[in-house]
PDB file of C-alpha atoms in Angstrom:
ATOM      1  CA  MET N   1       6.703  62.263 -13.134  1.00 34.00           C
ATOM      2  CA  LYS N   2       5.587  59.895 -15.879  1.00 45.00           C
ATOM      3  CA  GLN N   3       7.289  56.515 -15.850  1.00 60.00           C
ATOM      4  CA  GLY N   4       9.331  55.481 -18.873  1.00 89.00           C
ATOM      5  CA  LYS N   5       8.487  52.283 -20.716  1.00 90.00           C
ATOM      6  CA  ARG N   6      11.376  50.414 -19.127  1.00 92.00           C
ATOM      7  CA  GLU N   7      10.214  51.285 -15.613  1.00 92.00           C
ATOM      8  CA  GLN N   8       6.621  50.391 -16.494  1.00 93.00           C
ATOM      9  CA  ILE N   9       7.748  46.961 -17.651  1.00 95.00           C
ATOM     10  CA  LEU N  10       9.840  46.377 -14.529  1.00 93.00           C
ATOM     11  CA  ARG N  11       6.945  47.338 -12.284  1.00 92.00           C
ATOM     12  CA  ALA N  12       4.504  45.074 -14.091  1.00 94.00           C
ATOM     13  CA  ALA N  13       7.030  42.232 -14.199  1.00 94.00           C
ATOM     14  CA  ALA N  14       7.777  42.452 -10.474  1.00 91.00           C
ATOM     15  CA  ALA N  15       4.070  42.088  -9.729  1.00 91.00           C
ATOM     16  CA  GLN N  16       3.622  39.132 -12.097  1.00 92.00           C
ATOM     17  CA  PHE N  17       6.739  37.243 -11.016  1.00 89.00           C
ATOM     18  CA  ALA N  18       6.007  37.808  -7.323  1.00 86.00           C
ATOM     19  CA  GLU N  19       2.503  36.426  -7.727  1.00 86.00           C
ATOM     20  CA  LYS N  20       3.107  33.575 -10.189  1.00 87.00           C
ATOM     21  CA  GLY N  21       6.824  32.822 -10.143  1.00 84.00           C
ATOM     22  CA  TYR N  22       9.064  32.551 -13.182  1.00 85.00           C
ATOM     23  CA  GLU N  23       7.263  29.688 -14.889  1.00 85.00           C
ATOM     24  CA  GLY N  24       3.762  30.953 -14.198  1.00 88.00           C
ATOM     25  CA  ALA N  25       4.267  34.534 -15.313  1.00 90.00           C
ATOM     26  CA  SER N  26       3.405  35.378 -18.909  1.00 93.00           C
ATOM     27  CA  ILE N  27       5.454  37.786 -20.987  1.00 94.00           C
ATOM     28  CA  ARG N  28       2.285  38.716 -22.849  1.00 94.00           C
ATOM     29  CA  ALA N  29       0.464  39.493 -19.587  1.00 95.00           C
ATOM     30  CA  ILE N  30       3.402  41.581 -18.387  1.00 96.00           C
ATOM     31  CA  ALA N  31       3.426  43.573 -21.634  1.00 95.00           C
ATOM     32  CA  GLU N  32      -0.329  44.158 -21.392  1.00 95.00           C
ATOM     33  CA  ALA N  33      -0.079  45.274 -17.754  1.00 94.00           C
ATOM     34  CA  ALA N  34       2.756  47.646 -18.651  1.00 94.00           C
ATOM     35  CA  GLY N  35       0.863  48.986 -21.677  1.00 93.00           C
ATOM     36  CA  VAL N  36       3.695  48.208 -24.103  1.00 94.00           C
ATOM     37  CA  ASN N  37       4.280  46.043 -27.150  1.00 94.00           C
ATOM     38  CA  ILE N  38       5.623  42.584 -26.252  1.00 93.00           C
ATOM     39  CA  ALA N  39       8.690  43.238 -28.442  1.00 94.00           C
ATOM     40  CA  MET N  40       9.768  45.952 -25.965  1.00 94.00           C
ATOM     41  CA  ILE N  41      10.627  43.272 -23.405  1.00 94.00           C
ATOM     42  CA  SER N  42      13.190  41.713 -25.734  1.00 93.00           C
ATOM     43  CA  TYR N  43      14.456  45.172 -26.664  1.00 94.00           C
ATOM     44  CA  TYR N  44      15.094  46.269 -23.073  1.00 94.00           C
ATOM     45  CA  PHE N  45      15.830  42.975 -21.307  1.00 95.00           C
ATOM     46  CA  GLY N  46      16.692  40.376 -23.925  1.00 94.00           C
ATOM     47  CA  GLY N  47      13.759  38.170 -23.009  1.00 92.00           C
ATOM     48  CA  LYS N  48      11.993  36.652 -20.034  1.00 92.00           C
ATOM     49  CA  ARG N  49      15.109  35.558 -18.126  1.00 89.00           C
ATOM     50  CA  GLY N  50      16.728  38.972 -18.282  1.00 92.00           C
ATOM     51  CA  LEU N  51      13.480  40.652 -17.269  1.00 94.00           C
ATOM     52  CA  TYR N  52      13.016  38.271 -14.341  1.00 90.00           C
ATOM     53  CA  GLU N  53      16.492  38.919 -12.976  1.00 88.00           C
ATOM     54  CA  GLU N  54      16.282  42.675 -13.354  1.00 91.00           C
ATOM     55  CA  ALA N  55      12.783  42.852 -11.866  1.00 90.00           C
ATOM     56  CA  PHE N  56      14.001  41.044  -8.763  1.00 87.00           C
ATOM     57  CA  THR N  57      17.189  43.093  -8.581  1.00 87.00           C
ATOM     58  CA  SER N  58      15.133  46.269  -8.796  1.00 87.00           C
ATOM     59  CA  GLN N  59      13.319  45.201  -5.619  1.00 84.00           C
ATOM     60  CA  LEU N  60      16.692  45.005  -3.870  1.00 84.00           C
ATOM     61  CA  SER N  61      18.064  48.311  -5.151  1.00 83.00           C
ATOM     62  CA  ALA N  62      17.229  50.076  -1.893  1.00 81.00           C
ATOM     63  CA  LEU N  63      20.001  48.027  -0.267  1.00 86.00           C
ATOM     64  CA  GLN N  64      22.646  50.133  -2.016  1.00 85.00           C
ATOM     65  CA  PRO N  65      22.982  52.773   0.755  1.00 84.00           C
ATOM     66  CA  PHE N  66      24.029  49.983   3.109  1.00 90.00           C
ATOM     67  CA  LEU N  67      26.207  48.067   0.662  1.00 89.00           C
ATOM     68  CA  THR N  68      28.150  51.193  -0.269  1.00 90.00           C
ATOM     69  CA  LEU N  69      29.052  52.083   3.318  1.00 90.00           C
ATOM     70  CA  ASP N  70      32.793  51.987   3.973  1.00 89.00           C
ATOM     71  CA  ALA N  71      33.121  49.134   6.469  1.00 84.00           C
ATOM     72  CA  GLU N  72      36.683  50.230   7.270  1.00 89.00           C
ATOM     73  CA  THR N  73      35.919  53.797   8.349  1.00 92.00           C
ATOM     74  CA  GLU N  74      32.251  53.931   9.362  1.00 94.00           C
ATOM     75  CA  PRO N  75      31.637  53.500  13.130  1.00 95.00           C
ATOM     76  CA  PRO N  76      30.911  49.775  13.647  1.00 95.00           C
ATOM     77  CA  LEU N  77      27.658  50.201  15.548  1.00 95.00           C
ATOM     78  CA  ARG N  78      26.449  52.691  12.952  1.00 95.00           C
ATOM     79  CA  ILE N  79      26.792  49.972  10.314  1.00 96.00           C
ATOM     80  CA  PHE N  80      24.447  47.734  12.304  1.00 96.00           C
ATOM     81  CA  GLN N  81      22.003  50.600  12.727  1.00 95.00           C
ATOM     82  CA  CYS N  82      22.138  51.409   9.015  1.00 94.00           C
ATOM     83  CA  TYR N  83      21.441  47.760   8.167  1.00 94.00           C
ATOM     84  CA  ALA N  84      18.302  47.749  10.314  1.00 94.00           C
ATOM     85  CA  GLU N  85      17.077  51.052   8.860  1.00 92.00           C
ATOM     86  CA  THR N  86      17.854  49.942   5.298  1.00 91.00           C
ATOM     87  CA  ALA N  87      16.083  46.605   5.751  1.00 90.00           C
ATOM     88  CA  ALA N  88      12.983  48.432   6.991  1.00 88.00           C
ATOM     89  CA  ALA N  89      13.108  50.819   4.021  1.00 87.00           C
ATOM     90  CA  VAL N  90      13.539  47.978   1.527  1.00 86.00           C
ATOM     91  CA  HIS N  91      10.548  46.068   2.867  1.00 83.00           C
ATOM     92  CA  GLU N  92       8.484  49.250   2.930  1.00 83.00           C
ATOM     93  CA  ASP N  93       9.416  50.577  -0.516  1.00 83.00           C
ATOM     94  CA  SER N  94       9.593  47.278  -2.422  1.00 84.00           C
ATOM     95  CA  PRO N  95       6.072  45.831  -2.253  1.00 80.00           C
ATOM     96  CA  TYR N  96       6.879  42.710  -4.250  1.00 84.00           C
ATOM     97  CA  LEU N  97      10.044  41.722  -2.402  1.00 83.00           C
ATOM     98  CA  LEU N  98       8.417  39.575   0.276  1.00 81.00           C
ATOM     99  CA  PRO N  99       6.625  37.279  -2.207  1.00 81.00           C
ATOM    100  CA  TYR N 100       9.958  36.768  -3.981  1.00 79.00           C
ATOM    101  CA  LEU N 101      11.605  35.917  -0.650  1.00 80.00           C
ATOM    102  CA  TYR N 102       8.833  33.520   0.341  1.00 78.00           C
ATOM    103  CA  ARG N 103       9.446  31.629  -2.895  1.00 77.00           C
ATOM    104  CA  ILE N 104      13.189  31.478  -2.201  1.00 76.00           C
ATOM    105  CA  LEU N 105      12.652  30.242   1.359  1.00 74.00           C
ATOM    106  CA  LEU N 106      10.076  27.647   0.357  1.00 74.00           C
ATOM    107  CA  SER N 107      11.924  26.490  -2.757  1.00 69.00           C
ATOM    108  CA  PRO N 108      15.700  27.051  -2.505  1.00 60.00           C
ATOM    109  CA  SER N 109      16.148  26.003  -6.141  1.00 59.00           C
ATOM    110  CA  THR N 110      14.130  28.992  -7.357  1.00 61.00           C
ATOM    111  CA  ASP N 111      15.722  31.107 -10.081  1.00 67.00           C
ATOM    112  CA  ALA N 112      15.991  34.169  -7.829  1.00 69.00           C
ATOM    113  CA  GLY N 113      18.131  32.294  -5.295  1.00 75.00           C
ATOM    114  CA  PRO N 114      21.588  33.086  -6.771  1.00 80.00           C
ATOM    115  CA  ILE N 115      20.709  36.761  -7.168  1.00 81.00           C
ATOM    116  CA  PHE N 116      19.554  37.053  -3.579  1.00 82.00           C
ATOM    117  CA  ALA N 117      22.551  35.039  -2.341  1.00 83.00           C
ATOM    118  CA  ARG N 118      24.862  37.621  -3.892  1.00 86.00           C
ATOM    119  CA  TYR N 119      23.236  40.407  -1.900  1.00 87.00           C
ATOM    120  CA  VAL N 120      23.142  38.329   1.287  1.00 88.00           C
ATOM    121  CA  SER N 121      26.854  37.563   0.949  1.00 91.00           C
ATOM    122  CA  GLN N 122      27.732  41.244   0.593  1.00 92.00           C
ATOM    123  CA  MET N 123      25.571  42.217   3.562  1.00 93.00           C
ATOM    124  CA  PHE N 124      26.933  39.404   5.716  1.00 94.00           C
ATOM    125  CA  HIS N 125      30.562  40.367   5.043  1.00 94.00           C
ATOM    126  CA  GLN N 126      29.773  44.033   5.705  1.00 95.00           C
ATOM    127  CA  LEU N 127      28.222  43.243   9.082  1.00 96.00           C
ATOM    128  CA  CYS N 128      30.944  40.735  10.041  1.00 96.00           C
ATOM    129  CA  ARG N 129      33.634  43.301   9.318  1.00 96.00           C
ATOM    130  CA  ALA N 130      31.785  45.815  11.496  1.00 96.00           C
ATOM    131  CA  ALA N 131      31.619  43.271  14.333  1.00 96.00           C
ATOM    132  CA  VAL N 132      35.345  42.508  14.101  1.00 96.00           C
ATOM    133  CA  ARG N 133      36.237  46.203  14.032  1.00 96.00           C
ATOM    134  CA  GLY N 134      33.982  46.745  17.035  1.00 96.00           C
ATOM    135  CA  GLN N 135      35.864  44.057  18.933  1.00 96.00           C
ATOM    136  CA  GLU N 136      39.208  45.564  17.944  1.00 96.00           C
ATOM    137  CA  ALA N 137      38.035  48.969  19.152  1.00 95.00           C
ATOM    138  CA  GLY N 138      36.926  47.580  22.507  1.00 95.00           C
ATOM    139  CA  LEU N 139      33.230  48.273  21.827  1.00 95.00           C
ATOM    140  CA  ILE N 140      32.019  44.693  21.386  1.00 97.00           C
ATOM    141  CA  ARG N 141      32.586  41.686  23.621  1.00 96.00           C
ATOM    142  CA  THR N 142      35.577  39.669  22.473  1.00 95.00           C
ATOM    143  CA  ASP N 143      33.999  36.396  23.619  1.00 95.00           C
ATOM    144  CA  LEU N 144      31.383  36.682  20.880  1.00 96.00           C
ATOM    145  CA  ASP N 145      31.754  34.934  17.540  1.00 97.00           C
ATOM    146  CA  PRO N 146      31.201  37.745  14.975  1.00 97.00           C
ATOM    147  CA  LYS N 147      29.486  35.457  12.448  1.00 97.00           C
ATOM    148  CA  SER N 148      27.037  34.093  15.015  1.00 97.00           C
ATOM    149  CA  ALA N 149      26.277  37.587  16.294  1.00 97.00           C
ATOM    150  CA  VAL N 150      25.595  38.806  12.754  1.00 96.00           C
ATOM    151  CA  LEU N 151      23.273  35.882  11.986  1.00 95.00           C
ATOM    152  CA  LEU N 152      21.343  36.494  15.203  1.00 95.00           C
ATOM    153  CA  PHE N 153      21.059  40.204  14.449  1.00 96.00           C
ATOM    154  CA  ALA N 154      20.025  39.921  10.795  1.00 93.00           C
ATOM    155  CA  GLY N 155      17.599  37.123  11.602  1.00 92.00           C
ATOM    156  CA  GLY N 156      15.932  39.174  14.316  1.00 92.00           C
ATOM    157  CA  ILE N 157      15.524  42.166  12.023  1.00 91.00           C
ATOM    158  CA  ASN N 158      14.245  40.308   8.982  1.00 88.00           C
ATOM    159  CA  PHE N 159      11.957  37.830  10.712  1.00 87.00           C
ATOM    160  CA  HIS N 160       9.737  40.731  11.722  1.00 87.00           C
ATOM    161  CA  PHE N 161       9.085  41.495   8.066  1.00 85.00           C
ATOM    162  CA  LEU N 162       8.994  37.896   6.849  1.00 82.00           C
ATOM    163  CA  SER N 163       6.330  37.119   9.453  1.00 84.00           C
ATOM    164  CA  ARG N 164       3.997  39.907   8.310  1.00 79.00           C
ATOM    165  CA  ARG N 165       1.451  37.537   6.800  1.00 77.00           C
ATOM    166  CA  ILE N 166       1.318  35.388   9.916  1.00 82.00           C
ATOM    167  CA  ARG N 167       1.040  38.415  12.179  1.00 82.00           C
ATOM    168  CA  ALA N 168      -1.786  39.806  10.070  1.00 79.00           C
ATOM    169  CA  HIS N 169      -3.838  36.688  10.845  1.00 82.00           C
ATOM    170  CA  ILE N 170      -2.971  36.711  14.544  1.00 87.00           C
ATOM    171  CA  ASP N 171      -3.221  40.465  15.144  1.00 78.00           C
ATOM    172  CA  ARG N 172      -6.396  41.397  13.279  1.00 77.00           C
ATOM    173  CA  ASP N 173      -6.935  44.730  15.041  1.00 78.00           C
ATOM    174  CA  GLY N 174      -3.267  45.762  14.860  1.00 72.00           C
ATOM    175  CA  THR N 175      -2.681  46.094  18.606  1.00 79.00           C
ATOM    176  CA  LEU N 176      -0.869  42.897  19.564  1.00 77.00           C
ATOM    177  CA  PHE N 177       2.519  43.459  17.904  1.00 80.00           C
ATOM    178  CA  PRO N 178       4.684  46.620  17.909  1.00 78.00           C
ATOM    179  CA  GLU N 179       4.827  49.022  14.990  1.00 83.00           C
ATOM    180  CA  GLU N 180       7.804  48.480  12.713  1.00 82.00           C
ATOM    181  CA  LYS N 181       9.735  51.596  13.738  1.00 86.00           C
ATOM    182  CA  SER N 182       9.269  50.709  17.398  1.00 89.00           C
ATOM    183  CA  TYR N 183      10.371  47.136  16.729  1.00 90.00           C
ATOM    184  CA  ILE N 184      13.554  48.280  14.965  1.00 91.00           C
ATOM    185  CA  ARG N 185      14.440  50.602  17.854  1.00 92.00           C
ATOM    186  CA  GLN N 186      13.892  47.854  20.407  1.00 93.00           C
ATOM    187  CA  ALA N 187      15.789  45.255  18.389  1.00 93.00           C
ATOM    188  CA  LEU N 188      18.791  47.586  18.066  1.00 94.00           C
ATOM    189  CA  SER N 189      18.690  48.464  21.752  1.00 95.00           C
ATOM    190  CA  ILE N 190      18.563  44.817  22.854  1.00 95.00           C
ATOM    191  CA  PHE N 191      21.287  43.800  20.411  1.00 95.00           C
ATOM    192  CA  PHE N 192      23.641  46.641  21.327  1.00 96.00           C
ATOM    193  CA  GLN N 193      23.229  45.961  25.034  1.00 95.00           C
ATOM    194  CA  GLY N 194      23.902  42.276  24.445  1.00 95.00           C
ATOM    195  CA  ILE N 195      27.131  42.763  22.495  1.00 96.00           C
ATOM    196  CA  GLU N 196      28.468  45.717  24.498  1.00 95.00           C
ATOM    197  CA  ARG N 197      31.837  45.099  26.101  1.00 91.00           C
ATOM    198  CA  ARG N 198      31.758  45.628  29.852  1.00 84.00           C
ATOM    199  CA  ASP N 199      34.956  45.746  31.851  1.00 75.00           C
ATOM    200  CA  PRO N 200      34.870  43.723  35.092  1.00 67.00           C
ATOM    201  CA  SER N 201      34.093  45.948  38.064  1.00 52.00           C
TER     202      SER N 201
END
């Protein structure tokens, strides 16, 4: 299906901003890459700032299946599993997300920081609520601090993707590290076994 002009602009903008950052990216270059008149950017996005924010947000749109889960009714462990699967899908389907994230991690004052923080806050609260409900249901160890467990879990999932560039230099023939699907399965298995409540025998 042919992309509309708006989608063409967003795609071109995501590539430019990921590569050059907000200051380095040129509205003219984005318009040329998208094959549109430069005035279309103001028409659709109100200018460079609006385009920048929406281009980054578009890279995070695949998070919606996780963010829209009902944390009060969905099985707690399923929420953790869905987070891992969603994170993998986001990194796979949003090719410009990692460069954005590298910029945020290396320069916390970057313009994308507040946008990303909003998503992180929602995800963190979703996972913390799942952990608390799991403890209340007798599924998760009550001696665990839910917030610490969530940070450990999310960090373990996302570091695999954030370290792609490093791993590419270390593992040149692609045999040293596990494939991503295998890694996600193992990470979930290790995490679930670690948080599982076990009654004293």
